[in-house]
Amino acid sequence: MRSTPFTPRLPAWVGQWASRCSPAPPPEVTDSLVAFQFTSIHRQIPTLHLAALINIVLVDYVLWHQHVPLRYYGWTAAVALFSLCRMVMWHRRRAAGTDPAALIRFLRGTNIAATGSVALVSLFSAVSYASGGLDFPLLIPISLALGTFSIAHCLAPLRFASIAALLVGIVPTAAVMFASGDFMAMVLAVSMTSVALLKIGFLRDYHRQMIAMLALHHRVETLANADTLTGLANRRAACEAIETALAHAETRGESVTVALVDLDGFKGINDTHGHHVGDALLRIVGERLTAHAGPCALVGRLGGDEFVLMLREEPGGLSVDARLTWVIARLCQPARIEELTLPVSGSLGFASSPADGRDLDTLLRAADEALYAAKRSGKGRALGQEAVRRQAA
């Protein structure tokens, strides 16, 4: 199941506005987006929390030095402890090899933690400035603004968290400062707000560029790994996937089956009805193989009218022989193309590791031998290397 990046529940009008400002990513890049978001902020978040700790300590020291009662700022120790815990968690978290669902949960925590902590500090900043009594009344607002801009920059890949941090971190304090009537405070409030608006525009453009980059990467990867006619894995991608599966099966003591499928009489269809009909038939064959090989099988096109399948053993399920016999039986059904009803026939040969070989080249040669034995036996059937050996004996 494809993962979905964390999106908080918002009122309908807010959601519509957000969609226009920054459209949702295409479904095919959502997993890549989650991984990119996590990787982008993985190294920055611990440093950001460390900076937050330092700023909290400095502000608390100034308040203590001015003899402000501890009850007014003592609660910031909880924020400092929370930042310390999050810093340790992010430092210990590994970005590579993590399930997208787990990354989404962690990113959700980052959204909530960032917005909540900035909101608390922003409220404290607004209240402390409005109450007066400090020798340096702009110290906390300026410190908050610098921290908020830093947080928004580090969280730029997380659109909601970065924009929310700017809004809750800047707007309340800036409003209180502007309402105070103090000229310097009003100028600073306008400056803070204008920079926040510019930053939001930057974040919107950054998010669009990020999605465009991931979509382009996905397209390039698809073109590199997919057969342009059928959409199946091409020869390179299929061979790499089979080699990876063989390596894993070797360590677990499991079996992997490689099957080759070749259409019977395909050249005659091309010569009689044209290449456009032949191409349509190849697409139908790819769809049938994918539909009937099983959800865990790999289906690829090696070229021409030759396809490759990879199946893993299913404990308690049908034997590989029975599964591939079913596949070839479903494949060999008439196909309707334009106004034509064409017969479809194919032969299949397969070999399994480790009995017929432990590497890809050996298995492909064994499957190819079984394929031509199936053609000699009358076509339209599946034949394994074990049956070939029995026939030879």
PDB file of C-alpha atoms in Angstrom, residues 19-242:
ATOM      1  CA  SER A  19      -4.190  23.346  -2.507  1.00  0.00           C
ATOM      2  CA  ARG A  20      -4.061  26.374  -4.789  1.00  0.00           C
ATOM      3  CA  CYS A  21      -0.921  27.728  -3.162  1.00  0.00           C
ATOM      4  CA  SER A  22       0.871  24.380  -3.087  1.00  0.00           C
ATOM      5  CA  PRO A  23      -0.816  21.455  -4.869  1.00  0.00           C
ATOM      6  CA  ALA A  24      -0.669  17.936  -3.459  1.00  0.00           C
ATOM      7  CA  PRO A  25       2.132  15.751  -4.850  1.00  0.00           C
ATOM      8  CA  PRO A  26       1.359  13.110  -7.493  1.00  0.00           C
ATOM      9  CA  PRO A  27       0.644   9.696  -5.914  1.00  0.00           C
ATOM     10  CA  GLU A  28       3.659   8.097  -7.591  1.00  0.00           C
ATOM     11  CA  VAL A  29       6.116  10.336  -5.707  1.00  0.00           C
ATOM     12  CA  THR A  30       4.593  10.225  -2.218  1.00  0.00           C
ATOM     13  CA  ASP A  31       7.027   7.599  -0.885  1.00  0.00           C
ATOM     14  CA  SER A  32       9.963   9.501  -2.374  1.00  0.00           C
ATOM     15  CA  LEU A  33       8.640  12.724  -0.862  1.00  0.00           C
ATOM     16  CA  VAL A  34       8.455  11.204   2.621  1.00  0.00           C
ATOM     17  CA  ALA A  35      12.013   9.866   2.343  1.00  0.00           C
ATOM     18  CA  PHE A  36      13.266  13.211   0.996  1.00  0.00           C
ATOM     19  CA  GLN A  37      11.553  15.157   3.785  1.00  0.00           C
ATOM     20  CA  PHE A  38      13.044  12.941   6.453  1.00  0.00           C
ATOM     21  CA  THR A  39      16.537  12.931   4.960  1.00  0.00           C
ATOM     22  CA  SER A  40      16.517  16.703   4.430  1.00  0.00           C
ATOM     23  CA  ILE A  41      15.771  17.557   8.032  1.00  0.00           C
ATOM     24  CA  HIS A  42      17.454  14.582   9.704  1.00  0.00           C
ATOM     25  CA  ARG A  43      20.790  16.312  10.217  1.00  0.00           C
ATOM     26  CA  GLN A  44      19.403  19.781  10.873  1.00  0.00           C
ATOM     27  CA  ILE A  45      16.849  19.077  13.576  1.00  0.00           C
ATOM     28  CA  PRO A  46      19.338  18.101  16.343  1.00  0.00           C
ATOM     29  CA  THR A  47      21.330  21.279  15.682  1.00  0.00           C
ATOM     30  CA  LEU A  48      18.125  23.306  15.679  1.00  0.00           C
ATOM     31  CA  HIS A  49      17.079  21.918  19.060  1.00  0.00           C
ATOM     32  CA  LEU A  50      20.562  22.629  20.406  1.00  0.00           C
ATOM     33  CA  ALA A  51      20.239  26.249  19.266  1.00  0.00           C
ATOM     34  CA  ALA A  52      16.810  26.418  20.934  1.00  0.00           C
ATOM     35  CA  LEU A  53      18.322  25.151  24.191  1.00  0.00           C
ATOM     36  CA  ILE A  54      21.044  27.792  24.072  1.00  0.00           C
ATOM     37  CA  ASN A  55      18.524  30.591  23.417  1.00  0.00           C
ATOM     38  CA  ILE A  56      16.247  29.427  26.237  1.00  0.00           C
ATOM     39  CA  VAL A  57      19.173  29.388  28.658  1.00  0.00           C
ATOM     40  CA  LEU A  58      20.281  32.872  27.573  1.00  0.00           C
ATOM     41  CA  VAL A  59      16.793  34.386  27.856  1.00  0.00           C
ATOM     42  CA  ASP A  60      16.191  32.736  31.236  1.00  0.00           C
ATOM     43  CA  TYR A  61      19.543  34.036  32.472  1.00  0.00           C
ATOM     44  CA  VAL A  62      18.628  37.582  31.429  1.00  0.00           C
ATOM     45  CA  LEU A  63      15.266  37.303  33.193  1.00  0.00           C
ATOM     46  CA  TRP A  64      16.934  35.912  36.306  1.00  0.00           C
ATOM     47  CA  HIS A  65      19.552  38.682  36.198  1.00  0.00           C
ATOM     48  CA  GLN A  66      16.753  41.282  36.090  1.00  0.00           C
ATOM     49  CA  HIS A  67      15.168  39.624  39.145  1.00  0.00           C
ATOM     50  CA  VAL A  68      12.015  38.553  37.305  1.00  0.00           C
ATOM     51  CA  PRO A  69      10.151  36.060  39.524  1.00  0.00           C
ATOM     52  CA  LEU A  70      10.878  32.463  38.554  1.00  0.00           C
ATOM     53  CA  ARG A  71       7.169  31.663  38.286  1.00  0.00           C
ATOM     54  CA  TYR A  72       6.962  33.747  35.105  1.00  0.00           C
ATOM     55  CA  TYR A  73       9.580  31.811  33.158  1.00  0.00           C
ATOM     56  CA  GLY A  74      10.259  28.629  35.112  1.00  0.00           C
ATOM     57  CA  TRP A  75       8.002  26.659  32.783  1.00  0.00           C
ATOM     58  CA  THR A  76      10.511  27.178  29.953  1.00  0.00           C
ATOM     59  CA  ALA A  77      12.578  24.433  31.593  1.00  0.00           C
ATOM     60  CA  ALA A  78       9.944  21.988  30.305  1.00  0.00           C
ATOM     61  CA  VAL A  79      10.443  23.337  26.769  1.00  0.00           C
ATOM     62  CA  ALA A  80      14.202  22.965  27.183  1.00  0.00           C
ATOM     63  CA  LEU A  81      13.798  19.375  28.392  1.00  0.00           C
ATOM     64  CA  PHE A  82      11.456  18.627  25.497  1.00  0.00           C
ATOM     65  CA  SER A  83      14.010  20.044  23.020  1.00  0.00           C
ATOM     66  CA  LEU A  84      16.720  17.930  24.604  1.00  0.00           C
ATOM     67  CA  CYS A  85      14.609  14.768  24.244  1.00  0.00           C
ATOM     68  CA  ARG A  86      13.750  15.527  20.617  1.00  0.00           C
ATOM     69  CA  MET A  87      17.395  16.285  19.866  1.00  0.00           C
ATOM     70  CA  VAL A  88      18.461  12.892  21.230  1.00  0.00           C
ATOM     71  CA  MET A  89      15.659  11.105  19.354  1.00  0.00           C
ATOM     72  CA  TRP A  90      16.606  12.689  16.037  1.00  0.00           C
ATOM     73  CA  HIS A  91      20.290  12.027  16.629  1.00  0.00           C
ATOM     74  CA  ARG A  92      19.642   8.326  17.209  1.00  0.00           C
ATOM     75  CA  ARG A  93      17.144   7.972  14.395  1.00  0.00           C
ATOM     76  CA  ARG A  94      18.455   6.360  11.242  1.00  0.00           C
ATOM     77  CA  ALA A  95      17.228   7.784   7.944  1.00  0.00           C
ATOM     78  CA  ALA A  96      18.139   4.842   5.729  1.00  0.00           C
ATOM     79  CA  GLY A  97      16.126   1.643   5.426  1.00  0.00           C
ATOM     80  CA  THR A  98      13.099   2.841   7.407  1.00  0.00           C
ATOM     81  CA  ASP A  99       9.556   1.977   6.475  1.00  0.00           C
ATOM     82  CA  PRO A 100       7.677   4.978   4.987  1.00  0.00           C
ATOM     83  CA  ALA A 101       4.837   4.525   7.492  1.00  0.00           C
ATOM     84  CA  ALA A 102       7.312   4.857  10.377  1.00  0.00           C
ATOM     85  CA  LEU A 103       8.826   7.957   8.791  1.00  0.00           C
ATOM     86  CA  ILE A 104       5.368   9.502   8.435  1.00  0.00           C
ATOM     87  CA  ARG A 105       4.701   8.953  12.149  1.00  0.00           C
ATOM     88  CA  PHE A 106       7.989  10.598  13.024  1.00  0.00           C
ATOM     89  CA  LEU A 107       7.334  13.520  10.676  1.00  0.00           C
ATOM     90  CA  ARG A 108       3.870  13.908  12.187  1.00  0.00           C
ATOM     91  CA  GLY A 109       5.524  14.237  15.584  1.00  0.00           C
ATOM     92  CA  THR A 110       7.828  16.881  14.149  1.00  0.00           C
ATOM     93  CA  ASN A 111       4.866  18.859  12.785  1.00  0.00           C
ATOM     94  CA  ILE A 112       3.122  18.814  16.154  1.00  0.00           C
ATOM     95  CA  ALA A 113       6.272  19.419  18.204  1.00  0.00           C
ATOM     96  CA  ALA A 114       7.477  22.339  16.096  1.00  0.00           C
ATOM     97  CA  THR A 115       4.114  24.095  15.922  1.00  0.00           C
ATOM     98  CA  GLY A 116       3.286  23.511  19.584  1.00  0.00           C
ATOM     99  CA  SER A 117       6.639  24.608  20.993  1.00  0.00           C
ATOM    100  CA  VAL A 118       6.785  27.729  18.814  1.00  0.00           C
ATOM    101  CA  ALA A 119       3.212  28.611  19.804  1.00  0.00           C
ATOM    102  CA  LEU A 120       4.066  28.360  23.513  1.00  0.00           C
ATOM    103  CA  VAL A 121       7.198  30.479  23.204  1.00  0.00           C
ATOM    104  CA  SER A 122       5.312  32.981  21.015  1.00  0.00           C
ATOM    105  CA  LEU A 123       2.613  33.355  23.665  1.00  0.00           C
ATOM    106  CA  PHE A 124       5.284  33.857  26.296  1.00  0.00           C
ATOM    107  CA  SER A 125       6.980  36.491  24.132  1.00  0.00           C
ATOM    108  CA  ALA A 126       3.744  38.404  23.522  1.00  0.00           C
ATOM    109  CA  VAL A 127       2.725  38.334  27.192  1.00  0.00           C
ATOM    110  CA  SER A 128       6.183  39.316  28.452  1.00  0.00           C
ATOM    111  CA  TYR A 129       6.374  42.274  26.076  1.00  0.00           C
ATOM    112  CA  ALA A 130       2.817  43.422  26.842  1.00  0.00           C
ATOM    113  CA  SER A 131       3.399  43.239  30.603  1.00  0.00           C
ATOM    114  CA  GLY A 132       6.511  45.461  30.435  1.00  0.00           C
ATOM    115  CA  GLY A 133       8.931  45.738  33.323  1.00  0.00           C
ATOM    116  CA  LEU A 134      12.011  44.490  31.454  1.00  0.00           C
ATOM    117  CA  ASP A 135      15.103  46.588  30.878  1.00  0.00           C
ATOM    118  CA  PHE A 136      15.359  45.132  27.375  1.00  0.00           C
ATOM    119  CA  PRO A 137      11.741  44.589  26.277  1.00  0.00           C
ATOM    120  CA  LEU A 138      12.691  43.701  22.674  1.00  0.00           C
ATOM    121  CA  LEU A 139      15.136  40.962  23.697  1.00  0.00           C
ATOM    122  CA  ILE A 140      12.589  38.137  23.802  1.00  0.00           C
ATOM    123  CA  PRO A 141      10.697  39.148  20.608  1.00  0.00           C
ATOM    124  CA  ILE A 142      13.952  39.456  18.649  1.00  0.00           C
ATOM    125  CA  SER A 143      15.200  36.140  19.984  1.00  0.00           C
ATOM    126  CA  LEU A 144      11.860  34.553  19.105  1.00  0.00           C
ATOM    127  CA  ALA A 145      11.911  35.987  15.561  1.00  0.00           C
ATOM    128  CA  LEU A 146      15.429  34.710  14.877  1.00  0.00           C
ATOM    129  CA  GLY A 147      14.513  31.299  16.259  1.00  0.00           C
ATOM    130  CA  THR A 148      11.272  31.152  14.271  1.00  0.00           C
ATOM    131  CA  PHE A 149      12.999  31.981  10.992  1.00  0.00           C
ATOM    132  CA  SER A 150      15.617  29.314  11.734  1.00  0.00           C
ATOM    133  CA  ILE A 151      12.935  26.731  12.481  1.00  0.00           C
ATOM    134  CA  ALA A 152      11.019  27.583   9.310  1.00  0.00           C
ATOM    135  CA  HIS A 153      14.185  27.288   7.235  1.00  0.00           C
ATOM    136  CA  CYS A 154      15.142  23.900   8.704  1.00  0.00           C
ATOM    137  CA  LEU A 155      11.599  22.603   8.281  1.00  0.00           C
ATOM    138  CA  ALA A 156      11.232  23.907   4.710  1.00  0.00           C
ATOM    139  CA  PRO A 157      10.595  20.368   3.306  1.00  0.00           C
ATOM    140  CA  LEU A 158       7.631  20.088   5.715  1.00  0.00           C
ATOM    141  CA  ARG A 159       5.296  22.660   4.207  1.00  0.00           C
ATOM    142  CA  PHE A 160       2.711  22.742   7.006  1.00  0.00           C
ATOM    143  CA  ALA A 161       5.208  22.801   9.879  1.00  0.00           C
ATOM    144  CA  SER A 162       7.351  25.553   8.372  1.00  0.00           C
ATOM    145  CA  ILE A 163       4.463  27.884   7.472  1.00  0.00           C
ATOM    146  CA  ALA A 164       2.644  27.212  10.751  1.00  0.00           C
ATOM    147  CA  ALA A 165       5.825  28.002  12.688  1.00  0.00           C
ATOM    148  CA  LEU A 166       6.091  31.366  10.933  1.00  0.00           C
ATOM    149  CA  LEU A 167       2.447  32.261  11.525  1.00  0.00           C
ATOM    150  CA  VAL A 168       2.224  31.311  15.200  1.00  0.00           C
ATOM    151  CA  GLY A 169       5.753  32.487  15.947  1.00  0.00           C
ATOM    152  CA  ILE A 170       5.654  35.927  14.367  1.00  0.00           C
ATOM    153  CA  VAL A 171       2.079  37.185  14.080  1.00  0.00           C
ATOM    154  CA  PRO A 172       0.982  37.273  17.784  1.00  0.00           C
ATOM    155  CA  THR A 173       4.119  39.002  19.057  1.00  0.00           C
ATOM    156  CA  ALA A 174       4.234  41.385  16.073  1.00  0.00           C
ATOM    157  CA  ALA A 175       0.600  42.362  16.701  1.00  0.00           C
ATOM    158  CA  VAL A 176       1.288  43.137  20.364  1.00  0.00           C
ATOM    159  CA  MET A 177       4.398  45.112  19.477  1.00  0.00           C
ATOM    160  CA  PHE A 178       2.564  47.134  16.815  1.00  0.00           C
ATOM    161  CA  ALA A 179      -0.299  47.876  19.191  1.00  0.00           C
ATOM    162  CA  SER A 180       2.110  49.144  21.856  1.00  0.00           C
ATOM    163  CA  GLY A 181       2.602  52.471  20.056  1.00  0.00           C
ATOM    164  CA  ASP A 182       6.378  52.367  20.576  1.00  0.00           C
ATOM    165  CA  PHE A 183       8.029  53.513  17.346  1.00  0.00           C
ATOM    166  CA  MET A 184      10.957  51.063  17.432  1.00  0.00           C
ATOM    167  CA  ALA A 185       8.664  48.181  18.324  1.00  0.00           C
ATOM    168  CA  MET A 186       6.285  49.062  15.490  1.00  0.00           C
ATOM    169  CA  VAL A 187       9.125  49.219  12.959  1.00  0.00           C
ATOM    170  CA  LEU A 188      10.463  45.885  14.183  1.00  0.00           C
ATOM    171  CA  ALA A 189       6.966  44.349  14.041  1.00  0.00           C
ATOM    172  CA  VAL A 190       6.497  45.433  10.423  1.00  0.00           C
ATOM    173  CA  SER A 191       9.943  44.097   9.551  1.00  0.00           C
ATOM    174  CA  MET A 192       9.263  40.737  11.225  1.00  0.00           C
ATOM    175  CA  THR A 193       5.916  40.375   9.468  1.00  0.00           C
ATOM    176  CA  SER A 194       7.253  41.321   6.024  1.00  0.00           C
ATOM    177  CA  VAL A 195      10.142  38.866   6.319  1.00  0.00           C
ATOM    178  CA  ALA A 196       7.705  36.151   7.418  1.00  0.00           C
ATOM    179  CA  LEU A 197       5.510  36.794   4.369  1.00  0.00           C
ATOM    180  CA  LEU A 198       8.538  36.672   2.076  1.00  0.00           C
ATOM    181  CA  LYS A 199       9.601  33.431   3.733  1.00  0.00           C
ATOM    182  CA  ILE A 200       6.145  31.900   3.183  1.00  0.00           C
ATOM    183  CA  GLY A 201       6.428  32.768  -0.522  1.00  0.00           C
ATOM    184  CA  PHE A 202       9.838  31.114  -0.606  1.00  0.00           C
ATOM    185  CA  LEU A 203       8.474  28.000   1.120  1.00  0.00           C
ATOM    186  CA  ARG A 204       5.638  27.763  -1.414  1.00  0.00           C
ATOM    187  CA  ASP A 205       8.057  27.930  -4.350  1.00  0.00           C
ATOM    188  CA  TYR A 206      10.464  25.544  -2.649  1.00  0.00           C
ATOM    189  CA  HIS A 207       7.710  22.963  -2.163  1.00  0.00           C
ATOM    190  CA  ARG A 208       6.679  23.185  -5.822  1.00  0.00           C
ATOM    191  CA  GLN A 209      10.282  22.813  -6.956  1.00  0.00           C
ATOM    192  CA  MET A 210      10.752  19.870  -4.618  1.00  0.00           C
ATOM    193  CA  ILE A 211       7.701  18.082  -6.059  1.00  0.00           C
ATOM    194  CA  ALA A 212       8.835  18.857  -9.623  1.00  0.00           C
ATOM    195  CA  MET A 213      12.300  17.482  -8.880  1.00  0.00           C
ATOM    196  CA  LEU A 214      10.906  14.259  -7.395  1.00  0.00           C
ATOM    197  CA  ALA A 215       8.470  13.853 -10.298  1.00  0.00           C
ATOM    198  CA  LEU A 216      11.316  14.305 -12.789  1.00  0.00           C
ATOM    199  CA  HIS A 217      13.454  11.813 -10.887  1.00  0.00           C
ATOM    200  CA  HIS A 218      10.558   9.344 -10.904  1.00  0.00           C
ATOM    201  CA  ARG A 219      10.097   9.790 -14.646  1.00  0.00           C
ATOM    202  CA  VAL A 220      13.804   9.297 -15.355  1.00  0.00           C
ATOM    203  CA  GLU A 221      13.866   6.227 -13.124  1.00  0.00           C
ATOM    204  CA  THR A 222      10.766   4.839 -14.843  1.00  0.00           C
ATOM    205  CA  LEU A 223      12.252   5.382 -18.290  1.00  0.00           C
ATOM    206  CA  ALA A 224      15.468   3.695 -17.173  1.00  0.00           C
ATOM    207  CA  ASN A 225      13.736   0.671 -15.643  1.00  0.00           C
ATOM    208  CA  ALA A 226      10.514   0.205 -17.608  1.00  0.00           C
ATOM    209  CA  ASP A 227       9.795  -1.172 -21.030  1.00  0.00           C
ATOM    210  CA  THR A 228       8.327   1.704 -23.043  1.00  0.00           C
ATOM    211  CA  LEU A 229       5.759  -0.457 -24.846  1.00  0.00           C
ATOM    212  CA  THR A 230       4.283  -2.576 -22.048  1.00  0.00           C
ATOM    213  CA  GLY A 231       5.266  -0.648 -18.919  1.00  0.00           C
ATOM    214  CA  LEU A 232       6.804  -3.816 -17.475  1.00  0.00           C
ATOM    215  CA  ALA A 233      10.318  -4.009 -16.078  1.00  0.00           C
ATOM    216  CA  ASN A 234      12.858  -3.913 -18.880  1.00  0.00           C
ATOM    217  CA  ARG A 235      15.736  -6.369 -19.230  1.00  0.00           C
ATOM    218  CA  ARG A 236      18.124  -4.445 -16.985  1.00  0.00           C
ATOM    219  CA  ALA A 237      15.604  -3.827 -14.213  1.00  0.00           C
ATOM    220  CA  ALA A 238      14.286  -7.396 -14.312  1.00  0.00           C
ATOM    221  CA  CYS A 239      17.774  -8.901 -14.151  1.00  0.00           C
ATOM    222  CA  GLU A 240      18.754  -6.654 -11.239  1.00  0.00           C
ATOM    223  CA  ALA A 241      15.572  -7.581  -9.341  1.00  0.00           C
ATOM    224  CA  ILE A 242      16.168 -11.303  -9.919  1.00  0.00           C
TER     225      ILE A 242
END
